[in-house]
Coordinates of C-alpha atoms and ligand atoms in Angstrom, one line a residue:
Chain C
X1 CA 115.1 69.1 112.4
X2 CA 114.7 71.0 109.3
X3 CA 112.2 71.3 107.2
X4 CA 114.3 69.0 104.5
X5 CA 115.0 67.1 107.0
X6 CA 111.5 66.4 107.6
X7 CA 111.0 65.2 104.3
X8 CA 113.5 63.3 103.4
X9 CA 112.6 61.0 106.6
X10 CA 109.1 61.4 105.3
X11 CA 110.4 60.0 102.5
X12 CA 111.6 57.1 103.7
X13 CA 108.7 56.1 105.6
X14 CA 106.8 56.0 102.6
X15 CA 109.0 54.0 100.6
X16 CA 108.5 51.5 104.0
X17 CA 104.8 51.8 104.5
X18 CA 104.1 49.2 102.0
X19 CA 105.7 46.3 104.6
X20 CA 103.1 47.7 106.9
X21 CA 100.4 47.5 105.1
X22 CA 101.7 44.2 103.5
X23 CA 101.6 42.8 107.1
X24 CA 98.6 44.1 107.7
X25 CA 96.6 43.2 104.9
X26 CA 97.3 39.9 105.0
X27 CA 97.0 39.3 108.5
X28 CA 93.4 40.6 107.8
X29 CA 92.6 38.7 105.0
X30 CA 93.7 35.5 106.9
X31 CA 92.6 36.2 110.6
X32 CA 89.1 36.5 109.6
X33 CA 88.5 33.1 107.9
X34 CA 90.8 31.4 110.3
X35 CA 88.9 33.2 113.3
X36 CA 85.3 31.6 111.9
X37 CA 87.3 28.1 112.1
X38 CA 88.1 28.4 115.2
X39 CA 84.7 29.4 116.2
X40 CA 83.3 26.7 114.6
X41 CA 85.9 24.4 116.5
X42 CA 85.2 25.9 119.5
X43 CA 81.9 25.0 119.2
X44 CA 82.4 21.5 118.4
X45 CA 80.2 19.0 120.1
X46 CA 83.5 16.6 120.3
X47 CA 84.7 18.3 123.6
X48 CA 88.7 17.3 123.3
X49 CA 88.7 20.2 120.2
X50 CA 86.2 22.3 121.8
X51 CA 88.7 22.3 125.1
X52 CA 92.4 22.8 123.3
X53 CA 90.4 25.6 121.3
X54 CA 90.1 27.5 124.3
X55 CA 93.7 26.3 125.6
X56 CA 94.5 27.9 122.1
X57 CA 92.4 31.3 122.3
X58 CA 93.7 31.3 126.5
X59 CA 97.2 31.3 125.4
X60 CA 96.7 33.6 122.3
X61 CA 94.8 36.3 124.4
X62 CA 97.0 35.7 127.5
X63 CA 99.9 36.5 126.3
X64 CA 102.1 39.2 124.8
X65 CA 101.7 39.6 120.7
X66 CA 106.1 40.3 121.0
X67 CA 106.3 37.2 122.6
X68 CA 104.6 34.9 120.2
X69 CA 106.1 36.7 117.3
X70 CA 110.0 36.2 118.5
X71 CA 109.0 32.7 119.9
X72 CA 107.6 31.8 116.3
X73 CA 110.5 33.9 114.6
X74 CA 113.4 31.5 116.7
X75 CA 111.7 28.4 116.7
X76 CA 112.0 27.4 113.5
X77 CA 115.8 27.9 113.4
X78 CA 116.6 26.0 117.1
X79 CA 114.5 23.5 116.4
X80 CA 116.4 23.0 113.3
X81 CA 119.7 23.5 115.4
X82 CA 118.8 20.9 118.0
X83 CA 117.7 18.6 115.6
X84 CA 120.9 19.0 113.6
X85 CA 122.9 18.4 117.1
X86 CA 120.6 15.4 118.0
X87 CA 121.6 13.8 114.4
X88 CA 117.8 13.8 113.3
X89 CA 116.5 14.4 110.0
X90 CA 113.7 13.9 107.7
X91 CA 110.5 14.9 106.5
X92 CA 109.6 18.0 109.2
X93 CA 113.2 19.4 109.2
X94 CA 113.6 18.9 105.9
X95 CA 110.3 21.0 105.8
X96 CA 111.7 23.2 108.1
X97 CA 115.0 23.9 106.6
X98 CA 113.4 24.9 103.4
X99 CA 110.7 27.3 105.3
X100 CA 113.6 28.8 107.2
X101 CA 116.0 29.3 103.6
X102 CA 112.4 31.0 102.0
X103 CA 113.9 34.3 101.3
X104 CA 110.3 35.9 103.0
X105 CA 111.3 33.3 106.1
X106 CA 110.8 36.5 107.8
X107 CA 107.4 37.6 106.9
X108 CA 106.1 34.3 106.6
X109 CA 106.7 33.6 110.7
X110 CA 105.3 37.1 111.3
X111 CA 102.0 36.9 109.7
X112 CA 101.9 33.3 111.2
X113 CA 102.3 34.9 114.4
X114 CA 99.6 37.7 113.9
X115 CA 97.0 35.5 112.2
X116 CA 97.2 33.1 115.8
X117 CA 96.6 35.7 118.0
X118 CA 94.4 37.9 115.8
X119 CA 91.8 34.9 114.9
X120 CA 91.6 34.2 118.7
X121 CA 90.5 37.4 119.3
X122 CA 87.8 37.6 116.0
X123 CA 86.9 33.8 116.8
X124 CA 85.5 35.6 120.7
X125 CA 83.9 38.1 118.8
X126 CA 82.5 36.1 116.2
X127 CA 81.0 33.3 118.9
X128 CA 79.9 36.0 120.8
X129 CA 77.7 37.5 117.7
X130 CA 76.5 34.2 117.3
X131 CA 75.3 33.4 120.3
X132 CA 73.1 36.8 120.4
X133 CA 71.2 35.7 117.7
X134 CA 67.5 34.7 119.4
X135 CA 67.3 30.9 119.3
X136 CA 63.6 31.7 117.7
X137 CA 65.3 32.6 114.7
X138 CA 66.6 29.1 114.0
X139 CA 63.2 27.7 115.2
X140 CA 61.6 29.9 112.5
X141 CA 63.6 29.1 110.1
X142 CA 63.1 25.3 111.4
X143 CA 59.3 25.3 111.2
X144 CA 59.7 26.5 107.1
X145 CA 61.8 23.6 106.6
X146 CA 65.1 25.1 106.0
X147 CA 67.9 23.3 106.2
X148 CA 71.0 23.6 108.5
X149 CA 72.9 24.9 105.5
X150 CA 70.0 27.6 104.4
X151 CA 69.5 28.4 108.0
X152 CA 73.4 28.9 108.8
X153 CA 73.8 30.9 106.0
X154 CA 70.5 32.8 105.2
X155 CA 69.5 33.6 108.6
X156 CA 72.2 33.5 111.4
X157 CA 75.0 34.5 109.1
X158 CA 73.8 38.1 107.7
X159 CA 73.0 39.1 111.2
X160 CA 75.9 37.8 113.2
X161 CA 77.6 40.3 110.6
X162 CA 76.0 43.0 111.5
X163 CA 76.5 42.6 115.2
X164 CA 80.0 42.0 115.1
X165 CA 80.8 45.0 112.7
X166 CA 81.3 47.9 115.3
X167 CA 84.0 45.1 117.5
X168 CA 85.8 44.1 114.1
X169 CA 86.4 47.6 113.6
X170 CA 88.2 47.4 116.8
X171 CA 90.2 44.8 116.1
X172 CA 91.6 46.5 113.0
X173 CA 92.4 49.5 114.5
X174 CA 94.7 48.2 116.8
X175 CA 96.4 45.7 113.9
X176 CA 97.0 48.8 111.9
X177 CA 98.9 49.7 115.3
X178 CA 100.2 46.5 116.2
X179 CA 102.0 46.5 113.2
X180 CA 104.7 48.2 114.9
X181 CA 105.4 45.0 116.9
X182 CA 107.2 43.6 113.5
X183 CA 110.2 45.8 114.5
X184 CA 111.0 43.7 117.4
X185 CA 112.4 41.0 114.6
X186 CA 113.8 44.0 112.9
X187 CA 111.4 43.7 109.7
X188 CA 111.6 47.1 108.2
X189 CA 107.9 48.6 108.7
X190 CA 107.6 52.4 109.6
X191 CA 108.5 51.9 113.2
X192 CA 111.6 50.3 112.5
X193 CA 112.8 52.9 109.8
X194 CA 111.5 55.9 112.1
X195 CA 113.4 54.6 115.7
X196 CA 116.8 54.6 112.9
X197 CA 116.0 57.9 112.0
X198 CA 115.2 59.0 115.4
X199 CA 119.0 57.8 116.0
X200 CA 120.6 59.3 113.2
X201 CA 119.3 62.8 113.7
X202 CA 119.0 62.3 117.6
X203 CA 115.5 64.1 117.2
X204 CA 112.2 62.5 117.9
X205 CA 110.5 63.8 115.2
X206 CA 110.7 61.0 113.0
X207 CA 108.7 59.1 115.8
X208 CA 105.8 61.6 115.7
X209 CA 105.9 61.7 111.7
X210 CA 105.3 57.5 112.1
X211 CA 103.0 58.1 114.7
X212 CA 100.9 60.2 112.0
X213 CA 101.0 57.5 109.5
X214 CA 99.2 55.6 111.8
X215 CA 96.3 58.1 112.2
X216 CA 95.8 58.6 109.1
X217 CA 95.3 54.6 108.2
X218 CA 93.5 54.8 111.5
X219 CA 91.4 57.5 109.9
X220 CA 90.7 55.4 107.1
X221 CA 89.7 52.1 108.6
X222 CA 87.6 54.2 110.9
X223 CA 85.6 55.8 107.5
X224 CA 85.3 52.1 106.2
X225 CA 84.0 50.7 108.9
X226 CA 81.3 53.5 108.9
X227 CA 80.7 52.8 105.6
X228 CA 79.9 49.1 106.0
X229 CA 78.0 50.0 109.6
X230 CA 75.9 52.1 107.6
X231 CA 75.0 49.5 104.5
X232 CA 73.8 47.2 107.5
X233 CA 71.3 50.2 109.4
X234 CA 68.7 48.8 106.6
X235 CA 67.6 46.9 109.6
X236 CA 67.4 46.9 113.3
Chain O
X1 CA 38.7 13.1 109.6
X2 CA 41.3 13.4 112.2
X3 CA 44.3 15.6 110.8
X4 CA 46.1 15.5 113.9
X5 CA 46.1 12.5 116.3
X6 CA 47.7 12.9 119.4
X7 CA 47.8 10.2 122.0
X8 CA 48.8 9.9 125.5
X9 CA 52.1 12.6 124.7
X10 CA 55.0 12.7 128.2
X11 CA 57.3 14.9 128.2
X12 CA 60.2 15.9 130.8
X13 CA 62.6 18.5 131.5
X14 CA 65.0 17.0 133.8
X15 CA 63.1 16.1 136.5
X16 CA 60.0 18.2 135.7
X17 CA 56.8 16.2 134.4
X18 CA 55.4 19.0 131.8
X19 CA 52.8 16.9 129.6
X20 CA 51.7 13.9 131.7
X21 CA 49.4 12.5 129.6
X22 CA 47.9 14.7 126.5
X23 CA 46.0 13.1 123.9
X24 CA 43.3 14.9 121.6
X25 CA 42.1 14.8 118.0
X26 CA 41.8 17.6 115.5
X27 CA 39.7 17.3 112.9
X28 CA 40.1 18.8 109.3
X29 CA 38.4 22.6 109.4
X30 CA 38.1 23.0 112.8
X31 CA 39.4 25.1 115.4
X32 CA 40.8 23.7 118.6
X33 CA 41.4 26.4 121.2
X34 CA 43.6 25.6 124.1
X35 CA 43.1 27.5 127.5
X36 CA 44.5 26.8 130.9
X37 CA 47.1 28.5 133.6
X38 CA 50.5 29.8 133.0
X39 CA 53.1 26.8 133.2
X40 CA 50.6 24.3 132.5
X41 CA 52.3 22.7 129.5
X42 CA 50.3 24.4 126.6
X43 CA 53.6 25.9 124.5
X44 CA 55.6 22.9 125.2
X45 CA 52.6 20.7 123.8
X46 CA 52.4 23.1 120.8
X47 CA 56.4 22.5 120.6
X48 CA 56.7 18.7 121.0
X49 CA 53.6 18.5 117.9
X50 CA 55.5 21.3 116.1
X51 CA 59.0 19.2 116.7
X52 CA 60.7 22.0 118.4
X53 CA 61.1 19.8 121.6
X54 CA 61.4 15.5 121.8
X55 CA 58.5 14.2 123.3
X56 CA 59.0 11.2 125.8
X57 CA 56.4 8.7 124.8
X58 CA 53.2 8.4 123.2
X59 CA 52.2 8.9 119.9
X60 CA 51.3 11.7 117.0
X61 CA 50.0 11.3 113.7
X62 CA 50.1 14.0 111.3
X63 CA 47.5 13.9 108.1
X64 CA 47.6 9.8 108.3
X65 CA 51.8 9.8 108.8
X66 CA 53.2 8.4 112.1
X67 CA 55.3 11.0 113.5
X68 CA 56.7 9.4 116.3
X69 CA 55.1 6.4 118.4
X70 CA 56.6 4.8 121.4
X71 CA 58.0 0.8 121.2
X72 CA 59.5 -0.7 124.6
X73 CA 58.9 2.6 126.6
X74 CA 60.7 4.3 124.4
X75 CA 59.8 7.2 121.7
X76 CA 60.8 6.3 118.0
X77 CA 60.6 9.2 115.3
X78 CA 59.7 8.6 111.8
X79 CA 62.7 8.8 109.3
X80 CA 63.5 12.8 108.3
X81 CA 62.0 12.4 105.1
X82 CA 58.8 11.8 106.8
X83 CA 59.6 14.7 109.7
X84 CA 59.9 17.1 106.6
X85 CA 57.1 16.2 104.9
X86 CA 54.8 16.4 108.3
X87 CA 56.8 19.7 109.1
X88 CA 56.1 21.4 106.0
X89 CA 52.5 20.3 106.4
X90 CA 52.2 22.5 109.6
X91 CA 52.6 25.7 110.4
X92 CA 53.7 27.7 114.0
X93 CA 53.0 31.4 114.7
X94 CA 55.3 32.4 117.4
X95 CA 54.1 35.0 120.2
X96 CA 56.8 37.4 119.3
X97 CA 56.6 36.4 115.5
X98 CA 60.3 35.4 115.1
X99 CA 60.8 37.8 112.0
X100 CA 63.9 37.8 110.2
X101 CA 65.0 41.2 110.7
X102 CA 67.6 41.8 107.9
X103 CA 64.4 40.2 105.4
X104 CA 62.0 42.7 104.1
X105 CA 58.1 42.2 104.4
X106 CA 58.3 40.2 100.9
X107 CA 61.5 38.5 101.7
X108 CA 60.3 37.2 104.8
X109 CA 57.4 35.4 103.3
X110 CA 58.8 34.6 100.0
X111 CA 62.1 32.6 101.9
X112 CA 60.8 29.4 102.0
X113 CA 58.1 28.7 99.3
X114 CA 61.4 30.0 97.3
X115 CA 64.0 28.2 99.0
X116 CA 62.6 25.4 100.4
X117 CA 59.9 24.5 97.8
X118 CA 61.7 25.5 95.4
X119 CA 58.9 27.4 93.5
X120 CA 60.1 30.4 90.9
X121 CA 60.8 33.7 92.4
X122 CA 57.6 34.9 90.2
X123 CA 55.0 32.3 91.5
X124 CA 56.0 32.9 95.0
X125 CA 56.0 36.7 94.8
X126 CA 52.3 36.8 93.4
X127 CA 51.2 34.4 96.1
X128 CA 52.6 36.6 98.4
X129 CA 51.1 39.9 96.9
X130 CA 47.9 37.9 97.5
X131 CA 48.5 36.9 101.3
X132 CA 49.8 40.9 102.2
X133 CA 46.2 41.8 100.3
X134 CA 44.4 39.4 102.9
X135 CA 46.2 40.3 105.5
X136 CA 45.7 44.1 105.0
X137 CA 49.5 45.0 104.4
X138 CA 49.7 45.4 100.3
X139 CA 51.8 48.2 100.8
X140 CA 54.1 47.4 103.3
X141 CA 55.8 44.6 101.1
X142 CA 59.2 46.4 100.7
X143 CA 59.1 47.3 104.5
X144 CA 61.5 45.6 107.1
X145 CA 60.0 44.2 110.2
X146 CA 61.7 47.3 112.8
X147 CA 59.3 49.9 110.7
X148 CA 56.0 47.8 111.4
X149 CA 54.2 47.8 114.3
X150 CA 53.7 44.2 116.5
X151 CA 50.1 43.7 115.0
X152 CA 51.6 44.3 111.5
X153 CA 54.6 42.1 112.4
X154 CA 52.3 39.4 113.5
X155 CA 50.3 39.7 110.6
X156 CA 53.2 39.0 108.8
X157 CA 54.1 36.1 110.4
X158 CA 50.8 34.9 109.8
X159 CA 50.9 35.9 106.3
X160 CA 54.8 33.9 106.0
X161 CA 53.1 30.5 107.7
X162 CA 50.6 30.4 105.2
X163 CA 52.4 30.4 102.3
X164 CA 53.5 27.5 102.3
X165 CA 50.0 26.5 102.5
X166 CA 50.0 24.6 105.9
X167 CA 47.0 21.9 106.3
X168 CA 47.0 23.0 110.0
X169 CA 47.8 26.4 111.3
X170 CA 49.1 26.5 115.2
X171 CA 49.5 29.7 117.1
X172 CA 51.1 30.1 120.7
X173 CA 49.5 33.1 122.1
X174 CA 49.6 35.1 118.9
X175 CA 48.5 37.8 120.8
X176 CA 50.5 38.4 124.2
X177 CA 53.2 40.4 122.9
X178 CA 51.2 42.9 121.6
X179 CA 49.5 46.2 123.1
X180 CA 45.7 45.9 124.5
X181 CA 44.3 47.9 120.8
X182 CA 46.5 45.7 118.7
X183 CA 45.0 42.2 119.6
X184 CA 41.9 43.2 117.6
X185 CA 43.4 43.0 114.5
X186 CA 45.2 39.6 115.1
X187 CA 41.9 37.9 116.1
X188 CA 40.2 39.6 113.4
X189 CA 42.8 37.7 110.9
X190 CA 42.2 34.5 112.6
X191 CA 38.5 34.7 112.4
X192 CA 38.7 35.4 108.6
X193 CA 41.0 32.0 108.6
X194 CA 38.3 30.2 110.8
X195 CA 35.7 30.8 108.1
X196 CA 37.9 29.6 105.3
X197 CA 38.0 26.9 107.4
X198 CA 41.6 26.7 108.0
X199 CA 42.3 24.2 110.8
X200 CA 43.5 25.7 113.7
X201 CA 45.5 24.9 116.7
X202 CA 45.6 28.1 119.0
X203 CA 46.8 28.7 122.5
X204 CA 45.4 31.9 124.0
X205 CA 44.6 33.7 126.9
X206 CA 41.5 35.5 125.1
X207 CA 38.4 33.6 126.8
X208 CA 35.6 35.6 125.2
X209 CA 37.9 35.1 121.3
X210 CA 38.1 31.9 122.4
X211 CA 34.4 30.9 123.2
X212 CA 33.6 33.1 120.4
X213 CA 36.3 31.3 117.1
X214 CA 36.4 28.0 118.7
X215 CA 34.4 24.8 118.0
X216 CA 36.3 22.7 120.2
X217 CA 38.2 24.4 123.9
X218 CA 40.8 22.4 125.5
X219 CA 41.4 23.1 129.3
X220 CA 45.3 22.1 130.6
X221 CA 46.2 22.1 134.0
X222 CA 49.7 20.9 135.3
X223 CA 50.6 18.8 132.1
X224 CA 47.2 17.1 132.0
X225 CA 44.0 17.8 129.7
X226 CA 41.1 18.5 132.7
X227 CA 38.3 19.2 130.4
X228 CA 37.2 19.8 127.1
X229 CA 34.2 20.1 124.8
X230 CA 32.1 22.7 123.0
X231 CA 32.8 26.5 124.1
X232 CA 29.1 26.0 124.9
X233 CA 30.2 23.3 127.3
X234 CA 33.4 24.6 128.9
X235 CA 32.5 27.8 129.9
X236 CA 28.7 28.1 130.0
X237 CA 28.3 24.5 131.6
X238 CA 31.7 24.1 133.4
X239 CA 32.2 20.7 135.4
X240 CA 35.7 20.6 136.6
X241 CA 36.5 22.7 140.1
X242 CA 39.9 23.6 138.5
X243 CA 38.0 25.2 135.6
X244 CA 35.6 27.0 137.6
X245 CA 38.5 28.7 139.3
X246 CA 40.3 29.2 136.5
X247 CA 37.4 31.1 134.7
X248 CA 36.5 32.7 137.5
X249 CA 39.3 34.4 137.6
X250 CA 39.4 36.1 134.1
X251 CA 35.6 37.0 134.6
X252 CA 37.0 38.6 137.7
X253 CA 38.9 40.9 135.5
Ligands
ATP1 N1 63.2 24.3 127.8 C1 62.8 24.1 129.1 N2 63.6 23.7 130.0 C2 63.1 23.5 131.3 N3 61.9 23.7 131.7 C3 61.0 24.2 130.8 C4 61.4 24.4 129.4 N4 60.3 24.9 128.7 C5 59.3 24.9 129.6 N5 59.7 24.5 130.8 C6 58.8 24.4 132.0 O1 57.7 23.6 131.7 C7 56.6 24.1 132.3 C8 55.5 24.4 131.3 O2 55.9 25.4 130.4 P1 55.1 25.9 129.2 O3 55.8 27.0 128.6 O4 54.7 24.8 128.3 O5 53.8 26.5 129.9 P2 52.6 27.3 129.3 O6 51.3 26.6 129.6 O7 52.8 27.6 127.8 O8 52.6 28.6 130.1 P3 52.3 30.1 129.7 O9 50.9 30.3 129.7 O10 53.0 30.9 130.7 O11 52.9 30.3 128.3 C9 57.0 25.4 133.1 O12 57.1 25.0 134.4 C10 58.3 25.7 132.4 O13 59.1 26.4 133.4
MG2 MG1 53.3 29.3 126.7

């Protein structure tokens, strides 16, 4: 390829990269809350939820990412289909048929997809920084009358956070990688537009010029995460 | 005046009889110290009074308030208003303090006169400027608990109990986790207490701190109270074999 050529596929990467980080960004800013639920519903002393929560995180972390995002993607539609063959209608297919006519239908069953499997995998990490935290912490707190609330949220919180900083940052890394997975639906994010560039200039380059897109967001999630690792070395 | 009443205390885990039958009075300013073998029930005593564990049966009454008593074999606790109010007027020093790490010295004893008793950030600050004073520490206030050493750790635990001004102070081997040359200091603090005549509660290993800060020495031996009396009377006059052997052993050492 030429050096033109280079840029002009540069180019159009760039003019995509905002789908990727779209995806991204919101499957962040959703995984996390969703993860602490499930966490907390793991942990439920009712054992039915605390069971179909791990069926959940089982299936989630058991199986392909692809797979969950094209079984999401077609669902809605055949269920619609078979619905519409069976004769039935109403309140969920009406629901349904509206989701699937949203015009961001698309990105709306993708960042479904990511934020299931992505809060299985922060609601682990999360339990897990929860359950290091020495039980004579909460009987501390206990014995200067704090309550649940001041104990959850004073204590246990501030250091579970700490702890789980350094396997968070893992997590994001491989999003900001797993964003390529969107292409399998054909929703036009870097990979996408570089395997059609790859095709219309039967050169791979386009492939390594996505692959350093990556790095670099890579590069920068890896200098936040230092940042925030280092606000928390106050304390050991 | 008995401050703490406790009467014929059972407790279980599973199958295992830990406290078989513990009852004992403390009376306002003095200084109960409680002695005996490892296993023999003395932290899960201190727990069950402290309501970190569920005793089985018996009774314990906290500054005149019923903290739990038993009816028809089985144990009944006072409402949670009441386990508050008795909580708050006790206080537990753990062996390996129990710091909260991410709090600074200040922080850490500030938290619940702040939080809990809801005093101004002001009031509890200068009460705690006054407790880091008595405990030697007035300049490691901004410090977190990683940069002190165990005794000054401990000390600040100390320091964090007291301010919420307990009526009875209980310690579980407040000095075990530390090095040989760090008890010192820890006794030392818990002397001064003694002559303030802070009522005290404290499990220990130390035989000669315990003759020496004690008027009253409790002996525990598989979940029962074997003797007890004076220090004068424990271990200058001892009358139970298990005792003898016992003591013999740390004079031994
Ligand atoms: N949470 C628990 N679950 C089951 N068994 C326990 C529990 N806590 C204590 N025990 C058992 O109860 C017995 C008494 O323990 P406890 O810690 O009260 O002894 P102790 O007198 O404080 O001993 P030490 O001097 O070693 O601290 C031990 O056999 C211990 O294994
Ligand atoms: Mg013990």
């Amino acid at each position: 390829m030429t050096f033109e050529e280079i840029k002009k596929v540069t180019q159009i990467l760039i003019e995509f990269l905002p789908n990727t980080l779209k995806l991204f960004a919101w499957t962040l800013v959703l995984s996390i809350p969703v993860g602490v639920l499930v966490t907390m519903l793991k942990k439920c002393r009712f054992k039915p939820i605390s069971w179909l929560t791990n069926l959940y995180i089982l299936i989630m972390r058991g199986t392909p990412l692809m797979l969950q995002i094209i079984a999401i993607y077609y669902a809605v539609p055949l269920i619609i289909a078979s619905a519409a063959k069976s004769g039935k209608t109403g309140g969920i297919y009406d629901l349904l048929t509206n989701l699937k006519n949203n015009e961001n239908y698309m990105f709306i069953a993708l960042v479904t997809a990511f934020v299931l499997n992505y809060a299985a995998y922060f609601a682990e990490i999360f339990r897990g920084g929860i359950e290091a935290i020495p039980k004579g912490q909460y009987e501390a707190a206990s014995m200067l009358g704090m309550t649940k609330m001041q104990t959850f949220f004073r204590i246990i919180l501030p250091q579970v956070t700490k702890r789980v900083i350094p396997a968070t940052a893992n997590e994001v890394i491989v999003l900001v990688k797993d964003t390529s997975l969107a292409n399998v639906i054909a929703y036009a994010e870097i990979t996408m537009k570089a395997k059609q560039q790859m095709n219309l200039y039967s050169s791979i380059a386009p492939l390594f010029i996505a692959g350093a897109f990556y790095f670099v967001l890579n590069a920068v999630v890896t200098v936040a995460f230092a940042v925030i690792e280092k606000k928390f070395d106050y304390y050991k | 005046m008995a401050i703490l009443e406790v009467k014929n205390i059972s407790k279980s885990f599973d199958s295992l009889k830990v406290l078989k039958d513990i009852s004992f009075n403390v009376d306002v300013g003095e200084v109960v110290a409680i002695i005996g073998p490892s296993g023999s029930g003395k932290s899960t005593l201190l727990r069950c009074i402290n309501q970190l564990e569920k005793a089985d049966g018996g009774e314990i009454n906290v500054d005149g308030a019923n903290m739990f008593r038993t009816e028809n074999g089985k144990a009944v606790y006072a409402p949670s208003k009441t386990l508050r109010d008795i909580r708050l007027k006790i206080g537990l020093v753990f062996q390996n303090f129990n710091l909260f790490p991410h709090f600074s010295v200040t922080q850490n004893i500030i938290e619940a006169p702040v939080h809990v008793l809801k005093q101004s950030k002001a009031e509890a600050k200068s009460a705690c400027n006054e407790l880091l004073k008595k405990m030697g520490l007035e300049t490691k206030g901004a410090a977190y608990p990683c940069e002190l050493s165990g005794g000054q750790q401990q000390r600040v635990s100390i320091a964090r109990a007291l301010a919420l001004k307990p009526k009875i102070l209980f310690f579980d081997e407040p000095t075990s986790a530390l090095d040989p040359e760090l008890t010192g200091e820890i006794l030392k603090v818990i002397k001064d207490l003694a002559k303030e005549k802070m009522t005290m509660v404290i499990v220990t290993h130390e035989m000669a701190f315990a003759r020496d800060v004690a008027n009253h020495v409790i002996f525990m031996d598989d979940g029962y109270i074997v003797e007890e009396g004076s220090p004068e009377e424990v271990f200058g006059n001892t009358r139970n074999e298990r005792t003898k052997q016992f003591l013999q052993r740390f004079n031994d050492r």
